[in-house]
Tab-separated table of C-alpha atoms and ligand atoms in Angstrom:
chain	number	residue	atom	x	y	z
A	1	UNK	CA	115.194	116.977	167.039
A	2	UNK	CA	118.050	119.376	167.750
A	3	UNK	CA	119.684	117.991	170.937
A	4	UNK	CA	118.395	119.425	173.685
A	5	UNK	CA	119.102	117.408	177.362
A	6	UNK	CA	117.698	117.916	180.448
A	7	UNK	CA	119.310	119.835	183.491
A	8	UNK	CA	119.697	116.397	185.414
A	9	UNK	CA	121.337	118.541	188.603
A	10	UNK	CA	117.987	120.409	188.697
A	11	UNK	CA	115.593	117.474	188.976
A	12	UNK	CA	118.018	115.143	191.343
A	13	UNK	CA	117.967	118.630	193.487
A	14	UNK	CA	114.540	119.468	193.059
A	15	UNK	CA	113.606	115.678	194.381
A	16	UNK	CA	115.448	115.953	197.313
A	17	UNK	CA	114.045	119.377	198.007
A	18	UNK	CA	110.839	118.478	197.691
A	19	UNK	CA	111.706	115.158	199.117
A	20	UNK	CA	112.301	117.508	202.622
A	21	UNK	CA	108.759	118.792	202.537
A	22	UNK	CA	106.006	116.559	205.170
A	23	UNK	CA	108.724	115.559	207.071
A	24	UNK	CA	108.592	115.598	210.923
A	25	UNK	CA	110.119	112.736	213.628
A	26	UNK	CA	112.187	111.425	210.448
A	27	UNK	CA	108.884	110.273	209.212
A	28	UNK	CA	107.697	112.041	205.154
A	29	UNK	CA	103.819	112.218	205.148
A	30	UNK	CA	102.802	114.562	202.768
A	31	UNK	CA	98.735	113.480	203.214
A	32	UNK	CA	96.741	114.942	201.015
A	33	UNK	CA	95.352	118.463	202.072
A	34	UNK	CA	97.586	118.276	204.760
A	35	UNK	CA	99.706	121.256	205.738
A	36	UNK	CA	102.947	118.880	204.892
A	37	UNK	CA	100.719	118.726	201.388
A	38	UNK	CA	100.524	122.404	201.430
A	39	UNK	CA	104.326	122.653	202.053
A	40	UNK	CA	105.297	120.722	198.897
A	41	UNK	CA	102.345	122.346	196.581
A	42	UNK	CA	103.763	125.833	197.438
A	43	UNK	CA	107.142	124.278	196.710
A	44	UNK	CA	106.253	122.930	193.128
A	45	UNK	CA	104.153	126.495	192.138
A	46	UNK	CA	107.058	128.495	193.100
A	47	UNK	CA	109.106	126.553	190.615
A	48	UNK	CA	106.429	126.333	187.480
A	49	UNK	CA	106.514	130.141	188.214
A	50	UNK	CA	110.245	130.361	188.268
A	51	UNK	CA	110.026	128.252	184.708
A	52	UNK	CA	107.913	131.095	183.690
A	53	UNK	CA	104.852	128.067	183.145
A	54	UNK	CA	101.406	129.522	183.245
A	55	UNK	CA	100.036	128.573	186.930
A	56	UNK	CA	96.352	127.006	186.925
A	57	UNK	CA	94.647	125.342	189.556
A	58	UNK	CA	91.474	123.774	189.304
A	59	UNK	CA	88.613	123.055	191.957
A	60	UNK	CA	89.393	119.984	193.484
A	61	UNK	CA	92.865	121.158	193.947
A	62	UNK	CA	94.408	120.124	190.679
A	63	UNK	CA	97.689	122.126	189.760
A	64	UNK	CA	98.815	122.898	186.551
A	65	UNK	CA	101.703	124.545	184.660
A	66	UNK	CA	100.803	125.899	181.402
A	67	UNK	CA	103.569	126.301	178.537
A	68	UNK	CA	102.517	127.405	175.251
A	69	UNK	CA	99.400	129.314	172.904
A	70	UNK	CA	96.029	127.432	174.530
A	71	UNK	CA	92.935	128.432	172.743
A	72	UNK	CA	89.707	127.197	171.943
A	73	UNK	CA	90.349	126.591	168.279
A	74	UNK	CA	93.877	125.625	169.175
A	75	UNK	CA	95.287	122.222	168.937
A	76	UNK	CA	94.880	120.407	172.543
A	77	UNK	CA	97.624	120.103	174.942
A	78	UNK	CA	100.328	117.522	175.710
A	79	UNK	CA	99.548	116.633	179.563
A	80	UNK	CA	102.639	114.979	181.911
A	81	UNK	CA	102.068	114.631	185.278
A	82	UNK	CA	101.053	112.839	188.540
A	83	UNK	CA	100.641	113.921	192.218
A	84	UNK	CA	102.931	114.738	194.920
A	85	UNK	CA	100.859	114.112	197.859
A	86	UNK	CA	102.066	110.570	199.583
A	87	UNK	CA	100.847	107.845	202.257
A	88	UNK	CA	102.244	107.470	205.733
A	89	UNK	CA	105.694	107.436	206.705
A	90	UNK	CA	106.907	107.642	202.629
A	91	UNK	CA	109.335	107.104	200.382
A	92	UNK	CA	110.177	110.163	198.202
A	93	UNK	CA	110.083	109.163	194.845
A	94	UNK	CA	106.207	107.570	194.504
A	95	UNK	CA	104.574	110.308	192.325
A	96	UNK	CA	107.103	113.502	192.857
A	97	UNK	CA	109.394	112.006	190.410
A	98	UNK	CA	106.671	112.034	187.964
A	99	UNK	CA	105.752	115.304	188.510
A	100	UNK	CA	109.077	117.014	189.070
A	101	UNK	CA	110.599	115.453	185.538
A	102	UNK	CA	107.522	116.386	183.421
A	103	UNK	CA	108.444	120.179	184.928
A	104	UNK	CA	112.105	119.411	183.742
A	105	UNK	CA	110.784	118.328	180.473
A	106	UNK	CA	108.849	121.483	179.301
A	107	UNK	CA	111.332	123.436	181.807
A	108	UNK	CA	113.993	122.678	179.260
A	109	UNK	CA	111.676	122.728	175.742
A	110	UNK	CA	111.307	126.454	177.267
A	111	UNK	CA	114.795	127.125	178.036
A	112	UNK	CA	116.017	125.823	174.372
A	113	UNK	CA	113.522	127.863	172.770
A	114	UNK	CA	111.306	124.831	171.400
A	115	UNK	CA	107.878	125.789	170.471
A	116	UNK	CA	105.911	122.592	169.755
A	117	UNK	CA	102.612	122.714	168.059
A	118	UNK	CA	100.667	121.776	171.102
A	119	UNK	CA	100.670	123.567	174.364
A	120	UNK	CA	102.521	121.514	177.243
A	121	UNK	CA	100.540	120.713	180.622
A	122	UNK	CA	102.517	120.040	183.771
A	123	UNK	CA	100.074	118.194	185.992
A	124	UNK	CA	100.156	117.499	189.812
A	125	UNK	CA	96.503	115.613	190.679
A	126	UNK	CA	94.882	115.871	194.013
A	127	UNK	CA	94.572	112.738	196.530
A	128	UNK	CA	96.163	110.128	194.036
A	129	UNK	CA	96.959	108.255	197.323
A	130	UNK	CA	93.208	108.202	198.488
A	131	UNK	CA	94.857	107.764	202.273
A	132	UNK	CA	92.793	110.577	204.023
A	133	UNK	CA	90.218	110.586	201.515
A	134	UNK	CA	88.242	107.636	199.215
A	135	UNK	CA	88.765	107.302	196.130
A	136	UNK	CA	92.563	106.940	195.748
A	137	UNK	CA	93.472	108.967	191.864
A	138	UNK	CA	90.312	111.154	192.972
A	139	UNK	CA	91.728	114.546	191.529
A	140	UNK	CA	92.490	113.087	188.268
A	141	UNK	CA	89.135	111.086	188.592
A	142	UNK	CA	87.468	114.284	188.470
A	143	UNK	CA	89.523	115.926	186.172
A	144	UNK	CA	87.902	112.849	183.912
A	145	UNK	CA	84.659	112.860	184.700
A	146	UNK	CA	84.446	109.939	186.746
A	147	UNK	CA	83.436	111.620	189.901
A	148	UNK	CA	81.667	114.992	190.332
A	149	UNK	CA	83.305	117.707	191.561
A	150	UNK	CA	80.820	118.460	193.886
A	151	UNK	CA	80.534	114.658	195.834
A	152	UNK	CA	84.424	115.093	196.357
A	153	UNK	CA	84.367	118.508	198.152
A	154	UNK	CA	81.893	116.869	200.237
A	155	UNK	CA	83.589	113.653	201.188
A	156	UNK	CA	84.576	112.929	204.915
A	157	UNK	CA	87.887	111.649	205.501
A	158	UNK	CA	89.280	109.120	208.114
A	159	UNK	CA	90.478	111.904	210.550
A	160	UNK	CA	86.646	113.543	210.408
A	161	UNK	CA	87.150	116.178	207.861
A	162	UNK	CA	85.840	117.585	205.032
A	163	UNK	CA	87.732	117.496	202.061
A	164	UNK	CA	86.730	121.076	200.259
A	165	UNK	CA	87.278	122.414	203.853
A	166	UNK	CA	90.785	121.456	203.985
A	167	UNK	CA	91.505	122.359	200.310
A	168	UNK	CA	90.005	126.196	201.109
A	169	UNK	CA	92.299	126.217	204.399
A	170	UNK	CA	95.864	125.410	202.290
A	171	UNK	CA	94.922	127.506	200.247
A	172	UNK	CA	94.390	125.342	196.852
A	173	UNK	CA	90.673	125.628	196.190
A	174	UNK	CA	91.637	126.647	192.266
A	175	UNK	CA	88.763	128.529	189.991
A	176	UNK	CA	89.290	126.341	186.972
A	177	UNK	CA	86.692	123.715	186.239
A	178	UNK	CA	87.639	120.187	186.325
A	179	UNK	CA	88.237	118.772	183.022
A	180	UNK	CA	89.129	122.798	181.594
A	181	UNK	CA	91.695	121.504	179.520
A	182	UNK	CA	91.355	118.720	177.191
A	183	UNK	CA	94.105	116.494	176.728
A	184	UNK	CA	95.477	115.575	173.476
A	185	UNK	CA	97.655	112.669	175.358
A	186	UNK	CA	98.790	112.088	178.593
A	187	UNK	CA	101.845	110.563	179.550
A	188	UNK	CA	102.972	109.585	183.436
A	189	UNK	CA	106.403	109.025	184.508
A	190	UNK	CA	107.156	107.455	187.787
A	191	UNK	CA	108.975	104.475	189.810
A	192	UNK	CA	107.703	101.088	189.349
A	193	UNK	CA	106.902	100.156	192.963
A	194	UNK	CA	107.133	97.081	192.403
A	195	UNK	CA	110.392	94.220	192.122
A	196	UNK	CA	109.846	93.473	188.375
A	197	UNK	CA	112.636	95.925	186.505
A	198	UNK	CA	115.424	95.624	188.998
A	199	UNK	CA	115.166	91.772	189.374
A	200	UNK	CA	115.531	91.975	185.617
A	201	UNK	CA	118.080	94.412	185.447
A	202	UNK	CA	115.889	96.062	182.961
A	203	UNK	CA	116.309	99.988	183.189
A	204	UNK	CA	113.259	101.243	181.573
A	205	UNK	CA	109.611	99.982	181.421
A	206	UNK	CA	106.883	100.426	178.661
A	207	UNK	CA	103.629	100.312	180.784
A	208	UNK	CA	100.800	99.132	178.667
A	209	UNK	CA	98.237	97.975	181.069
A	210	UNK	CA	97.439	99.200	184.968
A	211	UNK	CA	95.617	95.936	187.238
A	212	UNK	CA	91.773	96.980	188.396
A	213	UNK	CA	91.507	97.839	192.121
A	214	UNK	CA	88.083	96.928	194.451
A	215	UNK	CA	88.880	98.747	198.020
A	216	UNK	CA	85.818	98.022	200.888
A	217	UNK	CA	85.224	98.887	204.408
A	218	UNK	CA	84.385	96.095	206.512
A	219	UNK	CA	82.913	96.342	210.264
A	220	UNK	CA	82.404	93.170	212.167
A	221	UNK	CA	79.949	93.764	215.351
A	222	UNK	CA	80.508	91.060	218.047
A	223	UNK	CA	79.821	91.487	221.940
A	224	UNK	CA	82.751	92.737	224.329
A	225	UNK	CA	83.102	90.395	227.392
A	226	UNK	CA	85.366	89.589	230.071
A	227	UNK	CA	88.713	87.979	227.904
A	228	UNK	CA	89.363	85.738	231.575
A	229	UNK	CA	86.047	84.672	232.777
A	230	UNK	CA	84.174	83.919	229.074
A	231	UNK	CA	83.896	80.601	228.301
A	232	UNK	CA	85.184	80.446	224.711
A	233	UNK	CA	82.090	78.645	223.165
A	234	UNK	CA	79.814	81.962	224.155
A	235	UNK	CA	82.306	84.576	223.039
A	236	UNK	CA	81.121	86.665	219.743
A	237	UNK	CA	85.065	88.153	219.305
A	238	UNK	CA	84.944	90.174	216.226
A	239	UNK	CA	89.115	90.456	216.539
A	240	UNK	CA	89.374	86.711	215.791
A	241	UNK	CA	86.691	87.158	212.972
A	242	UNK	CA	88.554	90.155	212.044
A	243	UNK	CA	91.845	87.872	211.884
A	244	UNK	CA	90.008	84.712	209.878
A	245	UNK	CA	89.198	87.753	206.978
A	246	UNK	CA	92.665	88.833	207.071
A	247	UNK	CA	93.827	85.341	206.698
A	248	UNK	CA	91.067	84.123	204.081
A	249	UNK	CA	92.038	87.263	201.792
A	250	UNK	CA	95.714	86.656	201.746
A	251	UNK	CA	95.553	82.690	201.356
A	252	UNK	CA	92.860	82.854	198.129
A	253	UNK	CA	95.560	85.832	196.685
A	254	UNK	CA	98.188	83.150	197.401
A	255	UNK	CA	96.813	79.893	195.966
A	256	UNK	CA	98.699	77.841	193.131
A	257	UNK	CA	97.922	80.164	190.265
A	258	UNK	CA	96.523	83.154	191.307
A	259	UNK	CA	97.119	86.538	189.426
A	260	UNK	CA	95.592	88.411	192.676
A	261	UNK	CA	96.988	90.345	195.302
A	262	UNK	CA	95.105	91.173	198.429
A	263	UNK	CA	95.664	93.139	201.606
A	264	UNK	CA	94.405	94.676	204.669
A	265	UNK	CA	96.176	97.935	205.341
A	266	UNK	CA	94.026	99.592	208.026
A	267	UNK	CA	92.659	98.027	211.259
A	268	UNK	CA	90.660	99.065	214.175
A	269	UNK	CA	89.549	97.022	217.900
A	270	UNK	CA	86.707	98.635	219.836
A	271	UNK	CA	86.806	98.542	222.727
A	272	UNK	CA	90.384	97.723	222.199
A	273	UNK	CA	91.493	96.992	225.406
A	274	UNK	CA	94.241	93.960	226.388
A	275	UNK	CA	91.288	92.090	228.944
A	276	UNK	CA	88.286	92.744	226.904
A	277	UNK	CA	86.773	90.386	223.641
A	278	UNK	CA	86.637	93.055	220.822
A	279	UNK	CA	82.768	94.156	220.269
A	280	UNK	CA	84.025	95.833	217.118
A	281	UNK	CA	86.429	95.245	214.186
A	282	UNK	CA	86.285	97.687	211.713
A	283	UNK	CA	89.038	97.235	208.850
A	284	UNK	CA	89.887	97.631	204.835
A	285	UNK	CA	90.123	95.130	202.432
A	286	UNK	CA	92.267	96.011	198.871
A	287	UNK	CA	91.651	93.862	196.277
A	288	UNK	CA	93.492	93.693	192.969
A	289	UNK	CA	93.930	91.592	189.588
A	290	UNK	CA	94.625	92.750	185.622
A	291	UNK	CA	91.747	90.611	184.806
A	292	UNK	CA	88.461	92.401	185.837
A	293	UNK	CA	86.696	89.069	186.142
A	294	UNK	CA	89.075	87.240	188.475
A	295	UNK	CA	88.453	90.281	190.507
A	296	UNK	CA	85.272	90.383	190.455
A	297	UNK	CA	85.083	86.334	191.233
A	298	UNK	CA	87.732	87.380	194.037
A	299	UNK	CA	84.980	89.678	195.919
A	300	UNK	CA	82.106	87.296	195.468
A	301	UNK	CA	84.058	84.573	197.358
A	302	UNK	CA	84.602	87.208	200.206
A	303	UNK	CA	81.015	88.204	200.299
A	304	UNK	CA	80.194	84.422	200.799
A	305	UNK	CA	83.205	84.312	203.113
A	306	UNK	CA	81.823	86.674	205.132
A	307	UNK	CA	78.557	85.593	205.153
A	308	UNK	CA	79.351	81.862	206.413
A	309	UNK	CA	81.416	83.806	208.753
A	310	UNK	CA	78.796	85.695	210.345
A	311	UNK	CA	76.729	82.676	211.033
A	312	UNK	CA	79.660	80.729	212.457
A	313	UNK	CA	80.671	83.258	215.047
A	314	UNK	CA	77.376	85.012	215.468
A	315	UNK	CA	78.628	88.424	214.554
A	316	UNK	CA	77.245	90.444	212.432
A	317	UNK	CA	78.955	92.152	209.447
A	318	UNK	CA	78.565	94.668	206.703
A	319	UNK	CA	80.379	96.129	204.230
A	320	UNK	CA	81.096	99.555	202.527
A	321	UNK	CA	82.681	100.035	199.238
A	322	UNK	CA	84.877	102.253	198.773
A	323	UNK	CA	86.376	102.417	194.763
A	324	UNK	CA	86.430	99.593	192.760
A	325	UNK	CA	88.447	100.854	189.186
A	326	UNK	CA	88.656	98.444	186.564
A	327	UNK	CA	91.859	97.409	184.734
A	328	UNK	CA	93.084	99.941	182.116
A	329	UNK	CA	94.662	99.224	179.236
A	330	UNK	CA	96.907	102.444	177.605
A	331	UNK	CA	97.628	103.866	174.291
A	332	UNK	CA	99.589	101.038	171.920
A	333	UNK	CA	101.217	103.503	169.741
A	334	UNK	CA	102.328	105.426	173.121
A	335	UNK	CA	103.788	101.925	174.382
A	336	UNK	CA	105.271	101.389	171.001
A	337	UNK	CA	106.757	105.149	171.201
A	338	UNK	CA	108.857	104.901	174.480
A	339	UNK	CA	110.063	101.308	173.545
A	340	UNK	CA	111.588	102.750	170.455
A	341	UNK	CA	112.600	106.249	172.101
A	342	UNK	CA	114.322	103.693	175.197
A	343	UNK	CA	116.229	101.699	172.655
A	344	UNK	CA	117.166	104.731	170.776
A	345	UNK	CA	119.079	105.377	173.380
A	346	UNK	CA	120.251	102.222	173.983
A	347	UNK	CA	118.590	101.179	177.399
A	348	UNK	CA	117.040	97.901	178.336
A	349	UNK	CA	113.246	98.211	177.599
A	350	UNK	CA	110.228	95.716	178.661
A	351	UNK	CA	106.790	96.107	178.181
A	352	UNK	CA	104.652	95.798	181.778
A	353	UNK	CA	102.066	95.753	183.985
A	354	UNK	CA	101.325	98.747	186.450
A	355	UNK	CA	100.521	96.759	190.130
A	356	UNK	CA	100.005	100.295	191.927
A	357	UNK	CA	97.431	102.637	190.414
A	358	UNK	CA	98.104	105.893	188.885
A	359	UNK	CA	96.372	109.302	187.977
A	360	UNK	CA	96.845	107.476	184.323
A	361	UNK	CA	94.053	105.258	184.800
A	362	UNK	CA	91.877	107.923	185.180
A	363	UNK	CA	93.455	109.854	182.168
A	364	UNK	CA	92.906	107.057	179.852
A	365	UNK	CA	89.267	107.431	179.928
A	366	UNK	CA	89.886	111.223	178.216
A	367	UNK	CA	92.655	110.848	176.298
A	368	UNK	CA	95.265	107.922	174.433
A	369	UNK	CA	97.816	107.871	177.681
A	370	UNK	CA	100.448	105.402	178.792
A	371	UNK	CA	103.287	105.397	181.377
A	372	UNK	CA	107.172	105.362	181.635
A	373	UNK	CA	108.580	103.355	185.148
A	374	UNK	CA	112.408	102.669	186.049
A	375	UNK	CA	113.241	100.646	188.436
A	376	UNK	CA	112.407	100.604	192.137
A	377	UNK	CA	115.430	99.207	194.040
A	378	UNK	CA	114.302	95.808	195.731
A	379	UNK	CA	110.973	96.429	194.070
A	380	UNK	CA	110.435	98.861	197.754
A	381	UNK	CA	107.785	101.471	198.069
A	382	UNK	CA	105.495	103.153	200.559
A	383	UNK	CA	108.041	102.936	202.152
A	384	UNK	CA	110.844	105.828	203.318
A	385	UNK	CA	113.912	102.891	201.729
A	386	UNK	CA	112.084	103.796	198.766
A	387	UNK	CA	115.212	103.924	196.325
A	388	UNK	CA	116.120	104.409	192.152
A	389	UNK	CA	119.515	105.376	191.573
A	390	UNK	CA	120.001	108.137	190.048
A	391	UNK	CA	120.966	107.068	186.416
A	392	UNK	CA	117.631	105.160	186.200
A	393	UNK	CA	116.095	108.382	186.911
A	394	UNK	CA	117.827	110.919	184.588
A	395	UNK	CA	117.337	107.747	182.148
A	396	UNK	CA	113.401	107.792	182.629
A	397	UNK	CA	113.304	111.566	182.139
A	398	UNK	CA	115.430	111.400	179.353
A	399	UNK	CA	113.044	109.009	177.237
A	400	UNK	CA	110.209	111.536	178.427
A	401	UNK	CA	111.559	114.472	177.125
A	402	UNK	CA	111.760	112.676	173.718
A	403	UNK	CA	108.549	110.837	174.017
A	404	UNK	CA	107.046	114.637	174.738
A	405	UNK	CA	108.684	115.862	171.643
A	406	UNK	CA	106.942	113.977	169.461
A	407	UNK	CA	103.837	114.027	170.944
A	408	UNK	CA	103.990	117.283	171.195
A	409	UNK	CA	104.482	118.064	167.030
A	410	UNK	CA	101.699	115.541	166.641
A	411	UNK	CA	99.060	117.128	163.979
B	501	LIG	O1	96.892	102.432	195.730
B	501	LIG	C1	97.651	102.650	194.799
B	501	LIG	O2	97.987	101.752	194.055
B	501	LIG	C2	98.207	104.036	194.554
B	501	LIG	O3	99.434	104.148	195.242
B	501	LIG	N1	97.290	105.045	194.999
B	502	LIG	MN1	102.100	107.192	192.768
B	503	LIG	MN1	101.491	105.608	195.891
């Protein structure tokens, strides 16, 4: 392919620029269908408009920049993408990156004149994060099919509102239909989150699987009483059941062995007062493991857990689940492709395993799709120290642009 680079000023300045968006009290919180959300969608249109890209949105909020002759009898597009919307208090790299290189990509095909066989799709999905609203990848989940477009617009999120009311407010309620385009391949860039490549020293990773995921709700119902005068035998405190979950989850993802990771990220005491026994404990568990069977053995021992629980403290509990995604395995001649492209041009290369979840693992139930990471410094992320230097970055968008080359003259 004639050599054509990428304009790496442009993307390190279009990171930090969108990097600025969300951010208030030196805290970045771009939520999804938040106005800080709003701030860096109008950011990102303005510059697929400025590239002259072909400005779609779809109706769960979905943006895309079209380059290139799509038509029904027309050879399916190339789709690169991932989300921009973030968690609380964020780093700035966790899904812009993705998003802003695979605009530098077919940005600079464009500006060189290239005309590849297949259309190019630049692709920012709704709620990837899934902090406001669950699930977590849900734009790109609909985009695939897995969840009607209809049950998302009508999901409730943790502040009380309704998601399709919030997308008409910013603005981003699109016309398209979910799933208007269908994608040849799909290809994600993005940091690895995780401590893998830079304890390694390895600069670019081949992602070839992504672990499964089982989020639930859990509310514990115990009986406030006076913290002083209740003797401890007749208290029913569903804050020290709450804290016997919390440590059960964390100590079976620890055990000699174990592929699993486990958290609890969100927590709430009713009536959550210093002198009073909490009446009410009402918190998420997030449960994760490549091997869909270990995950699945890891929420039957917390349902029994909780169950032995319940009798032992005389509290009552119930849960609510809220995604569970099995593991995903992507596109072997995609892997294959950017472990060749990566050595081509002579960086370190490793294939991996994807620990955070990605608007891939929806696209891999449309489409052959696999994913590109470089290194997260310290392995850091949700999280504003969030760091990749940036020659790891130009070096990730680099092996896209080639990866999308070929793809992209695919017959
Ligand atoms: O939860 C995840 O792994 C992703 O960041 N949504
Ligand atoms: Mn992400
Ligand atoms: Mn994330």
């Amino acid at each position: 392919m004639k050599h054509i680079s990428i304009n790496e000023e442009r993307l390190l300045e279009r990171l930090q620029e969108l990097g600025r968006t969300g951010c208030e009290d030196g805290k970045r919180s771009r939520v999804a269908l938040s106005d800080a959300d709003k701030q860096g969608r109008d950011v990102v249109t303005q510059w697929m408009n400025d590239a002259g890209l072909d400005v779609r949105v779809d109706r769960i909020g979905n943006l895309f920049g079209l380059y290139g002759e799509l038509s029904p009898e027309g050879p399916d597009p190339v789709f690169i993408g991932s989300h921009i919307d973030s968690v609380i208090d964020a780093g700035m790299y966790d899904g812009c990156y993705g998003v802003l290189s695979a605009l530098e990509v077919v940005q600079t095909l464009k500006e060189a004149g290239c005309a590849p066989k297949r259309p190019l799709v630049v692709a920012a999905f709704t709620n990837e994060e899934g902090v406001r609203y669950a699930p977590d990848m849900m734009g790109s989940l609909v985009y695939a099919g897995g969840f009607g477009i209809d049950e998302a617009l009508a999901v409730i999120g943790t502040d009380g509102s309704v998601l399709g009311e919030e997308l008409e407010r910013i603005g981003y309620a699109g016309p398209e239909e979910p799933g208007f385009l269908k994608p040849h391949a799909y290809v994600e860039l993005h940091v690895e989150q995780g401590p893998v490549l830079d304890a390694e020293g390895i600069q670019i990773g081949a992602v070839e699987n992504l672990q499964g995921i089982s989020w639930q709700r859990v509310t514990i119902g115990g009986v406030a009483n006076h913290a002083g005068t209740t003797p401890m035998r007749m208290r029913k405190d569903a804050g020290r059941a709450a804290a016997e979950v919390i440590r059960f989850v964390g100590d079976r993802a620890d055990a000699p062995g174990s592929t699993s990771v486990a958290t609890v990220g969100c927590i709430e005491f009713e009536p959550n007062a210093i002198n009073v026994i909490p009446s009410r404990a009402v918190f998420t568990v997030d449960l994760r493991n490549p091997d869909d069977a270990k995950m699945y053995a890891d929420e039957e021992a917390l349902a029994g857990f909780l169950e032995e629980l319940s009798r032992e403290r005389g509290v009552t509990i119930s849960t609510e689940r809220l995604v569970r995604f099995e593991p995903v395995a992507f596109d072997q001649g995609i892997v294959a492709k950017i472990e060749a492209i990566a050595k081509e041009h002579g960086l370190s290369v490793r294939r991996m395993t994807s620990g955070a979840g990605h608007d891939a693992q929806m696209m891999a139930r449309i489409c052959p799709t696999a994913m590109i990471f470089v290194p997260s410094k310290d392995g850091i992320s949700h999280n504003p120290a969030e760091f990749t230097p940036a020659p790891d970055l130009i070096a990730g968008a680099r092996v896209l642009l080639d990866l999308i080359h070929q793809l992209a003259d695919e017959e």
